[in-house]
Tab-separated table of C-alpha atoms and ligand atoms in Angstrom:
chain	number	residue	atom	x	y	z
M	870	MET	CA	-99.615	61.699	25.632
M	871	TRP	CA	-98.946	65.041	23.941
M	872	HIS	CA	-100.867	65.867	20.674
M	873	PRO	CA	-98.921	68.694	18.985
M	874	SER	CA	-100.853	71.741	17.588
M	875	ARG	CA	-99.919	73.037	14.129
M	876	ARG	CA	-97.947	75.887	15.729
M	877	GLU	CA	-95.977	73.418	17.845
M	878	LEU	CA	-95.343	71.205	14.778
M	879	LEU	CA	-93.937	74.187	12.931
M	880	GLN	CA	-92.024	75.256	16.015
M	881	PHE	CA	-90.418	71.889	16.755
M	882	GLY	CA	-90.713	70.102	13.371
M	883	LEU	CA	-90.436	66.362	13.213
M	884	ALA	CA	-87.783	66.275	15.899
M	885	GLY	CA	-90.274	67.659	18.373
M	886	LEU	CA	-92.964	65.304	17.125
M	887	ALA	CA	-91.098	62.312	18.458
M	888	ALA	CA	-89.802	63.938	21.614
M	889	ALA	CA	-92.797	62.816	23.657
M	890	GLY	CA	-91.443	59.247	23.414
M	891	CYS	CA	-88.084	58.187	21.981
M	892	SER	CA	-86.400	58.055	18.602
M	893	THR	CA	-87.443	60.005	15.561
M	894	ILE	CA	-90.303	58.922	13.345
M	895	ALA	CA	-89.049	59.230	9.787
M	896	PRO	CA	-91.289	61.539	7.724
M	897	LEU	CA	-93.988	59.166	6.450
M	898	GLY	CA	-94.325	58.970	2.685
M	899	HIS	CA	-90.963	60.670	2.369
M	900	PRO	CA	-88.504	57.793	2.495
M	901	GLY	CA	-85.575	59.579	0.851
M	902	ASP	CA	-82.339	59.160	2.730
M	903	ALA	CA	-81.962	62.929	2.517
M	904	ALA	CA	-84.799	63.224	5.013
M	905	LEU	CA	-82.686	61.216	7.417
M	906	GLY	CA	-79.596	63.324	6.777
M	907	GLN	CA	-77.688	60.432	5.298
M	908	VAL	CA	-74.292	60.715	3.668
M	909	PRO	CA	-73.464	57.281	2.132
M	910	GLY	CA	-69.824	58.025	1.311
M	911	GLN	CA	-67.745	55.718	-0.910
M	912	ARG	CA	-69.037	52.528	-2.602
M	913	PRO	CA	-66.771	49.934	-4.253
M	914	ARG	CA	-67.191	48.286	-7.636
M	915	ARG	CA	-69.587	45.331	-7.175
M	916	ASP	CA	-70.545	42.707	-9.739
M	917	ASP	CA	-74.345	42.779	-9.988
M	918	ARG	CA	-74.453	39.053	-10.808
M	919	VAL	CA	-73.413	38.523	-7.201
M	920	VAL	CA	-76.452	38.872	-4.907
M	921	VAL	CA	-75.724	39.253	-1.206
M	922	LEU	CA	-78.548	37.557	0.713
M	923	ASN	CA	-79.484	37.724	4.379
M	924	PRO	CA	-76.990	35.850	6.585
M	925	ARG	CA	-77.679	32.102	6.174
M	926	GLU	CA	-80.775	33.162	4.175
M	927	ARG	CA	-82.497	33.969	7.462
M	928	VAL	CA	-84.318	37.257	8.058
M	929	PRO	CA	-82.570	39.173	10.854
M	930	LEU	CA	-84.749	40.045	13.828
M	931	SER	CA	-83.777	42.306	16.697
M	932	PHE	CA	-85.393	43.963	19.706
M	933	ILE	CA	-84.587	47.585	20.576
M	934	ILE	CA	-85.132	48.388	24.255
M	935	ASP	CA	-85.038	52.099	25.120
M	936	ASP	CA	-85.149	53.863	28.505
M	937	SER	CA	-83.618	50.967	30.416
M	938	THR	CA	-80.900	51.527	33.001
M	939	CYS	CA	-79.858	50.014	36.349
M	940	LEU	CA	-82.625	49.916	38.998
M	941	VAL	CA	-84.134	53.345	38.238
M	942	ASN	CA	-87.675	53.341	36.780
M	943	LEU	CA	-86.889	56.237	34.464
M	944	ASN	CA	-90.482	57.500	34.193
M	945	ARG	CA	-90.870	58.087	37.931
M	946	PHE	CA	-88.017	60.599	37.848
M	947	ALA	CA	-88.169	61.882	34.248
M	948	ILE	CA	-91.831	62.872	33.997
M	949	PRO	CA	-91.689	65.656	36.646
M	950	GLN	CA	-88.624	67.029	34.884
M	951	PHE	CA	-90.395	66.899	31.504
M	952	ALA	CA	-93.320	68.748	33.111
M	953	ALA	CA	-91.011	71.446	34.488
M	954	ILE	CA	-89.304	71.800	31.092
M	955	TRP	CA	-92.755	72.463	29.564
M	956	ASN	CA	-93.928	74.751	32.318
M	957	HIS	CA	-96.393	72.145	33.496
M	958	GLN	CA	-98.373	72.504	30.253
M	959	ARG	CA	-97.821	68.842	29.531
M	960	TYR	CA	-96.694	65.571	31.144
M	961	ASP	CA	-99.394	65.232	33.773
M	962	GLN	CA	-98.979	61.465	34.056
M	963	ALA	CA	-99.405	60.209	37.645
M	964	TRP	CA	-95.661	59.697	38.232
M	965	ARG	CA	-95.977	59.624	42.052
M	966	GLU	CA	-97.909	56.350	41.711
M	967	MET	CA	-95.118	54.756	39.702
M	968	PRO	CA	-92.545	52.584	41.481
M	969	HIS	CA	-89.042	54.038	41.977
M	970	GLU	CA	-87.427	50.832	40.821
M	971	ILE	CA	-87.490	48.269	38.032
M	972	PRO	CA	-86.035	45.405	40.072
M	973	ASP	CA	-83.133	43.203	39.035
M	974	ASP	CA	-85.427	40.191	39.536
M	975	PHE	CA	-87.410	41.406	36.532
M	976	VAL	CA	-84.238	42.013	34.519
M	977	ARG	CA	-83.215	38.435	35.346
M	978	LYS	CA	-86.647	37.019	34.419
M	979	PHE	CA	-86.721	38.914	31.103
M	980	GLY	CA	-83.088	38.188	30.278
M	981	GLN	CA	-83.382	34.469	30.985
M	982	TRP	CA	-86.593	34.128	28.986
M	983	CYS	CA	-84.920	35.805	26.033
M	984	GLY	CA	-81.689	33.852	26.521
M	985	GLU	CA	-83.543	30.530	26.302
M	986	ARG	CA	-84.868	31.621	22.881
M	987	ARG	CA	-81.586	33.183	21.709
M	988	ILE	CA	-83.350	36.546	21.380
M	989	LYS	CA	-80.961	39.439	20.829
M	990	GLY	CA	-81.084	43.185	20.468
M	991	LYS	CA	-80.075	46.421	22.139
M	992	TYR	CA	-80.520	47.339	25.814
M	993	SER	CA	-79.989	50.975	26.765
M	994	ILE	CA	-78.192	51.855	29.972
M	995	VAL	CA	-78.947	55.519	30.645
M	996	PRO	CA	-75.674	56.460	32.420
M	997	PHE	CA	-77.015	59.291	34.681
M	998	PRO	CA	-80.736	58.425	34.650
M	999	ALA	CA	-82.880	61.554	35.032
M	1000	CYS	CA	-80.048	63.106	37.070
M	1001	VAL	CA	-80.689	60.638	39.921
M	1002	GLY	CA	-77.038	59.568	40.051
M	1003	ARG	CA	-74.100	58.652	37.813
M	1004	LEU	CA	-73.825	54.841	37.605
M	1005	ASP	CA	-70.026	55.166	37.932
M	1006	ARG	CA	-70.358	57.182	41.130
M	1007	THR	CA	-73.405	56.525	43.316
M	1008	LEU	CA	-77.148	56.067	42.938
M	1009	PRO	CA	-78.990	57.886	45.751
M	1010	GLY	CA	-81.841	55.705	47.040
M	1011	TRP	CA	-79.880	52.478	46.472
M	1012	SER	CA	-76.861	51.028	48.275
M	1013	GLN	CA	-73.536	50.714	46.480
M	1014	ARG	CA	-73.895	46.941	46.822
M	1015	GLU	CA	-77.273	47.044	45.029
M	1016	LEU	CA	-75.841	49.199	42.236
M	1017	ASP	CA	-72.801	46.925	41.834
M	1018	ALA	CA	-75.031	43.834	41.708
M	1019	SER	CA	-77.268	45.475	39.125
M	1020	LEU	CA	-74.300	46.429	36.927
M	1021	ASP	CA	-72.940	42.922	37.288
M	1022	LEU	CA	-76.272	41.452	36.167
M	1023	VAL	CA	-76.169	43.561	33.001
M	1024	ARG	CA	-72.569	42.490	32.345
M	1025	THR	CA	-73.192	38.798	32.844
M	1026	LEU	CA	-76.780	38.223	31.641
M	1027	MET	CA	-77.541	40.977	29.104
M	1028	LEU	CA	-74.205	41.886	27.514
M	1029	PRO	CA	-73.632	38.586	25.623
M	1030	ASP	CA	-76.815	38.950	23.540
M	1031	TRP	CA	-77.577	42.668	23.785
M	1032	ASP	CA	-75.699	45.733	22.577
M	1033	ILE	CA	-75.405	48.242	25.404
M	1034	HIS	CA	-76.048	51.890	24.424
M	1035	PRO	CA	-76.096	55.166	26.344
M	1036	GLU	CA	-79.266	57.301	25.698
M	1037	MET	CA	-77.908	59.956	26.051
M	1038	ILE	CA	-76.466	61.023	29.488
M	1039	THR	CA	-79.695	61.638	31.524
M	1040	HIS	CA	-82.503	61.375	28.955
M	1041	THR	CA	-83.842	64.572	30.610
M	1042	LEU	CA	-81.856	67.715	31.506
M	1043	ALA	CA	-78.720	68.321	29.456
M	1044	ILE	CA	-75.463	68.064	31.371
M	1045	ASP	CA	-72.772	70.733	31.201
M	1046	THR	CA	-69.847	68.453	30.458
M	1047	ARG	CA	-67.429	70.973	32.000
M	1048	THR	CA	-69.081	70.810	35.421
M	1049	GLY	CA	-70.925	67.473	35.300
M	1050	HIS	CA	-74.093	69.196	36.474
M	1051	PRO	CA	-77.365	69.841	34.624
M	1052	TYR	CA	-77.671	73.357	33.237
M	1053	PRO	CA	-79.550	75.550	35.727
M	1054	GLU	CA	-82.396	76.476	33.345
M	1055	GLN	CA	-85.099	73.837	32.795
M	1056	SER	CA	-86.341	74.489	29.260
M	1057	PRO	CA	-86.567	72.684	25.892
M	1058	ARG	CA	-83.417	74.607	24.902
M	1059	LEU	CA	-81.407	72.678	27.499
M	1060	ALA	CA	-83.152	69.302	27.414
M	1061	GLU	CA	-81.787	66.224	25.608
M	1062	ASN	CA	-85.161	65.250	24.058
M	1063	TRP	CA	-85.767	68.644	22.486
M	1064	ASN	CA	-83.522	71.508	21.337
M	1065	PHE	CA	-80.279	71.108	23.260
M	1066	THR	CA	-78.490	69.827	20.163
M	1067	ASP	CA	-79.833	72.433	17.725
M	1068	GLY	CA	-76.968	74.073	15.889
M	1069	LYS	CA	-74.328	71.926	17.606
M	1070	SER	CA	-71.151	71.115	15.697
M	1071	VAL	CA	-69.749	67.613	15.221
M	1072	ASP	CA	-67.181	68.306	17.944
M	1073	GLN	CA	-69.779	69.517	20.416
M	1074	LEU	CA	-72.005	66.507	19.752
M	1075	ALA	CA	-69.043	64.123	19.953
M	1076	ASP	CA	-68.001	65.680	23.275
M	1077	TYR	CA	-71.473	65.119	24.711
M	1078	ILE	CA	-71.830	61.555	23.408
M	1079	SER	CA	-68.305	60.674	24.597
M	1080	TYR	CA	-69.186	61.909	28.091
M	1081	ALA	CA	-72.055	59.394	28.175
M	1082	LEU	CA	-69.918	56.571	26.787
M	1083	ARG	CA	-67.124	57.165	29.319
M	1084	ILE	CA	-69.524	56.624	32.235
M	1085	LEU	CA	-70.433	53.213	30.824
M	1086	LYS	CA	-66.762	52.459	30.180
M	1087	ASN	CA	-66.041	53.265	33.825
M	1088	VAL	CA	-68.505	50.587	34.923
M	1089	GLY	CA	-67.221	47.946	32.507
M	1090	LEU	CA	-70.025	48.116	29.909
M	1091	PRO	CA	-68.550	48.211	26.374
M	1092	CYS	CA	-70.587	49.955	23.671
M	1093	GLU	CA	-70.447	49.692	19.882
M	1094	GLY	CA	-73.224	52.226	19.366
M	1095	ILE	CA	-75.527	54.857	20.818
M	1096	THR	CA	-79.276	55.601	20.993
M	1097	THR	CA	-80.687	59.105	20.702
M	1098	PRO	CA	-83.304	60.107	23.316
M	1099	GLY	CA	-86.488	61.724	21.950
M	1100	GLY	CA	-85.677	64.284	19.286
M	1101	PHE	CA	-81.951	64.429	20.160
M	1102	ALA	CA	-79.940	65.691	17.148
M	1103	GLY	CA	-83.077	65.863	15.008
M	1104	ARG	CA	-81.832	69.123	13.505
M	1105	VAL	CA	-78.201	68.090	13.106
M	1106	ARG	CA	-78.568	64.687	11.507
M	1107	PRO	CA	-75.428	64.532	9.310
M	1108	GLU	CA	-73.436	65.830	12.281
M	1109	LEU	CA	-74.939	63.088	14.460
M	1110	ALA	CA	-73.621	60.366	12.139
M	1111	GLU	CA	-70.097	61.801	12.214
M	1112	ALA	CA	-70.164	62.512	15.954
M	1113	SER	CA	-71.425	59.006	16.734
M	1114	TRP	CA	-68.551	57.538	14.733
M	1115	GLN	CA	-65.978	59.775	16.410
M	1116	ALA	CA	-67.260	59.262	19.966
M	1117	VAL	CA	-67.613	55.468	19.828
M	1118	ARG	CA	-64.191	55.247	18.146
M	1119	ASP	CA	-62.512	57.525	20.672
M	1120	VAL	CA	-63.942	55.945	23.810
M	1121	PHE	CA	-64.106	52.252	22.788
M	1122	GLN	CA	-61.843	52.006	19.666
M	1123	VAL	CA	-64.701	50.223	17.867
M	1124	GLU	CA	-63.983	49.263	14.229
M	1125	LEU	CA	-67.553	49.856	12.990
M	1126	PRO	CA	-69.800	52.062	15.163
M	1127	HIS	CA	-73.595	52.206	14.727
M	1128	TYR	CA	-76.399	54.397	16.043
M	1129	PHE	CA	-80.162	54.186	16.500
M	1130	LYS	CA	-82.363	57.188	15.894
M	1131	TYR	CA	-84.964	56.514	13.195
M	1132	VAL	CA	-88.260	54.623	13.059
M	1133	ILE	CA	-90.142	53.781	9.866
M	1134	ALA	CA	-93.223	52.097	11.318
M	1135	GLU	CA	-95.362	51.825	8.191
M	1136	GLY	CA	-95.329	51.976	4.402
M	1137	PRO	CA	-93.107	50.652	1.606
M	1138	ALA	CA	-89.963	52.603	2.516
M	1139	SER	CA	-86.937	50.376	3.065
M	1140	VAL	CA	-86.054	49.701	6.701
M	1141	ALA	CA	-82.657	48.249	5.846
M	1142	PRO	CA	-79.733	49.753	7.784
M	1143	ARG	CA	-78.082	52.799	6.200
M	1144	VAL	CA	-74.319	52.495	5.761
M	1145	GLU	CA	-72.911	56.018	6.030
M	1146	LEU	CA	-69.757	58.100	5.703
M	1147	ALA	CA	-67.868	55.187	4.078
M	1148	ALA	CA	-64.276	56.140	3.305
M	1149	ASP	CA	-60.722	54.726	2.992
M	1150	LEU	CA	-62.194	51.325	2.068
M	1151	ASP	CA	-58.918	49.968	0.700
M	1152	GLN	CA	-56.815	51.521	3.470
M	1153	PRO	CA	-55.614	49.890	6.726
M	1154	ASP	CA	-58.264	51.787	8.759
M	1155	PRO	CA	-61.529	51.954	6.742
M	1156	LYS	CA	-64.304	54.194	8.005
M	1157	ALA	CA	-68.074	53.717	8.131
M	1158	VAL	CA	-70.966	54.181	10.562
M	1159	VAL	CA	-74.307	52.373	10.341
M	1160	SER	CA	-77.732	53.879	11.056
M	1161	ILE	CA	-80.069	51.172	12.348
M	1162	ILE	CA	-83.800	51.683	11.689
M	1163	ALA	CA	-86.654	50.273	13.747
M	1164	CYS	CA	-89.581	49.071	11.655
M	1165	THR	CA	-92.260	49.320	14.366
M	1166	GLY	CA	-93.474	51.837	16.887
M	1167	ASP	CA	-93.675	50.823	20.535
M	1168	TRP	CA	-96.831	48.685	20.540
M	1169	THR	CA	-95.903	46.878	23.746
M	1170	GLY	CA	-96.918	49.300	26.524
M	1171	GLY	CA	-95.457	52.629	25.486
M	1172	TRP	CA	-92.786	54.726	27.243
M	1173	ASP	CA	-95.274	56.082	29.838
M	1174	CYS	CA	-97.545	53.031	30.203
M	1175	SER	CA	-100.391	55.098	28.730
M	1176	ASP	CA	-101.792	52.187	26.736
M	1177	ARG	CA	-101.703	48.433	27.216
M	1178	GLY	CA	-100.104	47.581	23.890
M	1179	ASP	CA	-101.452	45.792	20.814
M	1180	VAL	CA	-99.683	42.616	19.695
M	1181	ASP	CA	-101.764	42.487	16.483
M	1182	ARG	CA	-99.897	45.538	15.167
M	1183	PHE	CA	-96.751	43.389	15.214
M	1184	ILE	CA	-98.433	40.178	13.965
M	1185	THR	CA	-102.090	39.180	14.032
M	1186	GLU	CA	-103.483	36.062	15.721
M	1187	ASP	CA	-104.000	34.359	12.350
M	1188	LEU	CA	-100.280	35.042	11.695
M	1189	GLN	CA	-101.157	36.691	8.354
M	1190	ARG	CA	-100.858	40.449	8.898
M	1191	GLY	CA	-99.048	43.057	10.938
M	1192	ARG	CA	-95.909	45.129	10.472
M	1193	MET	CA	-93.478	42.305	11.313
M	1194	VAL	CA	-95.168	40.007	8.769
M	1195	GLU	CA	-94.885	42.738	6.137
M	1196	VAL	CA	-91.182	43.396	6.733
M	1197	ILE	CA	-90.164	39.743	7.197
M	1198	GLU	CA	-91.942	38.820	3.940
M	1199	ARG	CA	-89.958	41.601	2.269
M	1200	GLY	CA	-86.816	39.950	3.564
M	1201	GLU	CA	-85.559	43.118	5.316
M	1202	PRO	CA	-84.220	43.205	8.889
M	1203	ALA	CA	-87.290	43.368	11.119
M	1204	ILE	CA	-86.340	45.340	14.212
M	1205	MET	CA	-88.963	45.870	16.908
M	1206	LEU	CA	-88.997	48.846	19.285
M	1207	CYS	CA	-90.099	49.110	22.898
M	1208	HIS	CA	-89.469	51.013	26.111
M	1209	TRP	CA	-88.277	49.143	29.183
M	1210	THR	CA	-90.698	51.186	31.294
M	1211	GLY	CA	-93.591	49.740	29.255
M	1212	ILE	CA	-92.174	46.219	29.280
M	1213	TYR	CA	-92.206	46.334	33.092
M	1214	PHE	CA	-95.373	48.478	33.110
M	1215	ASN	CA	-95.005	49.499	36.756
M	1216	GLY	CA	-94.889	45.852	37.774
M	1217	GLU	CA	-97.811	44.552	35.675
M	1218	GLU	CA	-95.391	43.344	32.953
M	1219	VAL	CA	-97.941	44.192	30.245
M	1220	GLY	CA	-95.291	44.940	27.624
M	1221	PHE	CA	-93.361	41.760	28.429
M	1222	ARG	CA	-96.474	39.649	27.740
M	1223	VAL	CA	-97.163	41.486	24.469
M	1224	PHE	CA	-93.581	40.805	23.383
M	1225	GLN	CA	-93.749	37.127	24.414
M	1226	GLU	CA	-96.894	36.646	22.330
M	1227	ALA	CA	-95.390	38.460	19.329
M	1228	VAL	CA	-92.317	36.186	19.513
M	1229	ARG	CA	-94.501	33.070	19.762
M	1230	ARG	CA	-96.536	34.115	16.729
M	1231	MET	CA	-93.528	35.025	14.576
M	1232	HIS	CA	-91.825	31.687	15.212
M	1233	ALA	CA	-95.106	29.882	14.589
M	1234	ARG	CA	-95.357	31.542	11.167
M	1235	PHE	CA	-91.776	31.770	9.902
M	1236	ASP	CA	-88.949	29.198	9.835
M	1237	LEU	CA	-85.963	31.137	8.579
M	1238	LEU	CA	-85.487	33.843	11.188
M	1239	GLN	CA	-82.360	34.817	13.112
M	1240	TRP	CA	-82.138	37.061	16.162
M	1241	MET	CA	-79.127	39.356	15.959
M	1242	LYS	CA	-77.635	42.227	17.947
M	1243	LEU	CA	-77.715	45.644	16.257
M	1244	SER	CA	-73.907	45.544	15.959
M	1245	GLU	CA	-74.144	42.187	14.144
M	1246	ILE	CA	-76.763	43.540	11.712
M	1247	ALA	CA	-74.658	46.716	11.222
M	1248	ARG	CA	-71.553	44.663	10.422
M	1249	TYR	CA	-73.381	42.428	7.944
M	1250	TRP	CA	-74.816	45.454	6.114
M	1251	ALA	CA	-71.472	47.202	5.971
M	1252	ALA	CA	-69.961	44.030	4.438
M	1253	LYS	CA	-72.913	43.750	2.040
M	1254	GLU	CA	-72.535	47.321	0.749
M	1255	LEU	CA	-68.797	47.890	0.998
M	1256	THR	CA	-67.264	44.613	-0.235
M	1257	ALA	CA	-65.850	44.848	-3.769
M	1258	SER	CA	-66.744	41.837	-5.912
M	1259	GLU	CA	-65.687	40.527	-9.314
M	1260	LEU	CA	-67.102	37.297	-10.726
M	1261	GLY	CA	-64.957	35.226	-13.100
M	1262	GLU	CA	-65.386	31.907	-14.880
M	1263	SER	CA	-64.676	29.813	-11.811
M	1264	GLN	CA	-63.891	32.220	-9.012
M	1265	LEU	CA	-65.363	35.185	-7.187
M	1266	ARG	CA	-62.823	37.793	-6.096
M	1267	LEU	CA	-63.749	39.722	-2.982
M	1268	SER	CA	-62.146	42.627	-1.141
M	1269	ALA	CA	-63.802	43.472	2.182
M	1270	PRO	CA	-63.048	46.451	4.457
M	1271	PHE	CA	-65.095	44.771	7.213
M	1272	ALA	CA	-65.218	41.044	8.026
M	1273	ALA	CA	-68.665	39.441	8.467
M	1274	PRO	CA	-69.696	35.985	9.766
M	1275	ALA	CA	-71.933	33.763	7.611
M	1276	PHE	CA	-71.688	36.021	4.563
M	1277	THR	CA	-74.203	34.566	2.107
M	1278	VAL	CA	-74.202	35.102	-1.669
M	1279	ARG	CA	-76.250	33.774	-4.583
M	1280	LEU	CA	-74.320	33.140	-7.780
M	1281	PRO	CA	-75.369	32.117	-11.299
M	1282	GLY	CA	-74.749	28.488	-12.314
M	1283	ARG	CA	-76.191	25.088	-11.484
M	1284	ASP	CA	-73.136	22.990	-10.813
M	1285	PRO	CA	-70.192	24.547	-8.952
M	1286	ARG	CA	-67.196	22.222	-8.595
M	1287	ARG	CA	-65.870	21.766	-5.057
M	1288	PRO	CA	-66.572	25.308	-3.795
M	1289	ARG	CA	-63.840	26.535	-1.469
M	1290	LEU	CA	-62.746	29.827	0.017
M	1291	ARG	CA	-59.099	30.859	-0.419
M	1292	VAL	CA	-57.796	33.348	2.164
M	1293	ALA	CA	-54.091	33.971	1.575
M	1294	GLU	CA	-52.502	30.474	1.924
M	1295	ARG	CA	-55.531	28.976	3.672
M	1296	MET	CA	-58.218	27.012	1.837
M	1297	ILE	CA	-61.647	26.355	3.393
M	1298	GLU	CA	-63.794	23.710	1.710
M	1299	LEU	CA	-67.561	24.408	1.584
M	1300	ARG	CA	-69.828	21.442	2.344
M	1301	GLU	CA	-73.033	20.946	0.311
M	1302	VAL	CA	-76.303	21.031	2.287
M	1303	SER	CA	-79.794	20.137	1.163
M	1304	GLY	CA	-81.693	23.330	1.983
M	1305	ALA	CA	-81.626	26.895	3.269
M	1306	ASP	CA	-82.559	25.680	6.744
M	1307	ARG	CA	-79.207	23.820	6.855
M	1308	LEU	CA	-77.090	26.708	5.655
M	1309	ALA	CA	-74.241	27.768	7.970
M	1310	ALA	CA	-70.746	29.163	7.511
M	1311	SER	CA	-68.626	26.990	5.123
M	1312	THR	CA	-71.594	25.386	3.381
M	1313	TRP	CA	-73.359	25.777	0.026
M	1314	ARG	CA	-76.623	24.676	-1.575
M	1315	ARG	CA	-78.143	24.385	-5.037
M	1316	ASP	CA	-80.974	26.800	-5.895
M	1317	GLY	CA	-82.415	26.177	-9.339
M	1318	GLN	CA	-80.329	28.063	-11.939
M	1319	HIS	CA	-78.210	29.468	-9.116
M	1320	TRP	CA	-76.267	28.301	-6.103
M	1321	VAL	CA	-75.837	29.831	-2.676
M	1322	ALA	CA	-72.557	29.970	-0.742
M	1323	CYS	CA	-72.212	30.850	2.942
M	1324	PHE	CA	-68.846	31.555	4.548
M	1325	ASP	CA	-67.142	33.731	7.137
M	1326	LEU	CA	-65.976	36.711	5.077
M	1327	PRO	CA	-62.502	37.815	6.146
M	1328	ARG	CA	-61.334	41.391	6.075
M	1329	GLY	CA	-59.189	42.146	3.026
M	1330	PRO	CA	-58.901	40.050	-0.136
M	1331	SER	CA	-60.351	36.514	-0.484
M	1332	GLN	CA	-61.470	34.314	-3.330
M	1333	LEU	CA	-64.340	31.843	-3.629
M	1334	GLU	CA	-63.249	29.180	-6.117
M	1335	PHE	CA	-65.678	26.739	-7.761
M	1336	GLY	CA	-63.958	25.146	-10.776
M	1337	GLU	CA	-61.696	22.113	-11.146
V	341	ZN	ZN1	-85.747	56.910	25.313
């Protein structure tokens, strides 16, 4: 693993700091959104007596998997390219000893284990992994039948519970989108993880991201978001938000795109998603993009299998400490990060075991948890921040640019009468339940001096009524 000197820190800044692995570590102790290049955009009038809770009062969990793709063990092919980019001054991992492939049998084993526990998250598919081959063309070293079967496995087993993201095109050498080939020069200036995006405009970034998305579209893998490799776009952060929105909209016509770039792995800073560039909220085509933040580093096995992970950093054996405990107790979305290469760990599956133990411990400690895809968490947060609300004597008026399932609000009052949701001519009765663990869409519960309502929030106007 690379330990940057002061000169290198100054030379590459924080973007470079993270480039050794993936995603950008937010400047510790400097939680301001400005540091993350955030532009919130519009916010509607909201009644502060209306508290939007986590969906069904359950803390969202999610698992971000980076560096995954079909068949190719990214490290085996990426590390020699990283070494060439850095003139062989760094990246001396023993890549020749690493297997070429992360087999579909392991994808199946992992996917089924997670499926049985309704675990959800994001699974990258690097579209042109380390320049080995475009997944929508051919993958040298594997037969077309093997590639097709691998793509089919992702479509059938992973897609239902996992957002698919490009990361970006190759995760190594930048591609000239006019020719489809990597640029001839191998240097940080033309590498996705480092400085290729420096000074790029929104249009240039959107062109590059769209190129990656189109490859996945060609192989029948829909995307609602993207993941940045290493320090990608670290010096053009506001542009990244806009370009992500444009590219995902253009290629997949997605209503509410999201992107993953930032990690806040310690400290009090909020790890809640950032809802950005909100505009035209009361128009037919509202705009917003959501920045999803991971709240842990990769403590499973690491991108290059250089350590064997540490489950206690997620949650300790006594279930009392660890980053996941901290964030779950705060009630914020607790999103773990890993690299597929470390989960497989060259066949030893070290990262997979660390993850399995972390999951076991979290469910042993906490009752009200809910695994969600990043797109589901993004949608809920957009609804939470962008829905106008006005509380009256016996009704709550809502106007939502984005619909959200199991929208959950706490309202003042001990004794609501026959709570029901009016959506145009339709009326949906809410059923009373005894506790938070029973809460689901179209139910409500008493909560001391307050009451909690949970319902599928429609797009546009709706009204929660609770008087005679
Ligand atoms: Zn990565």
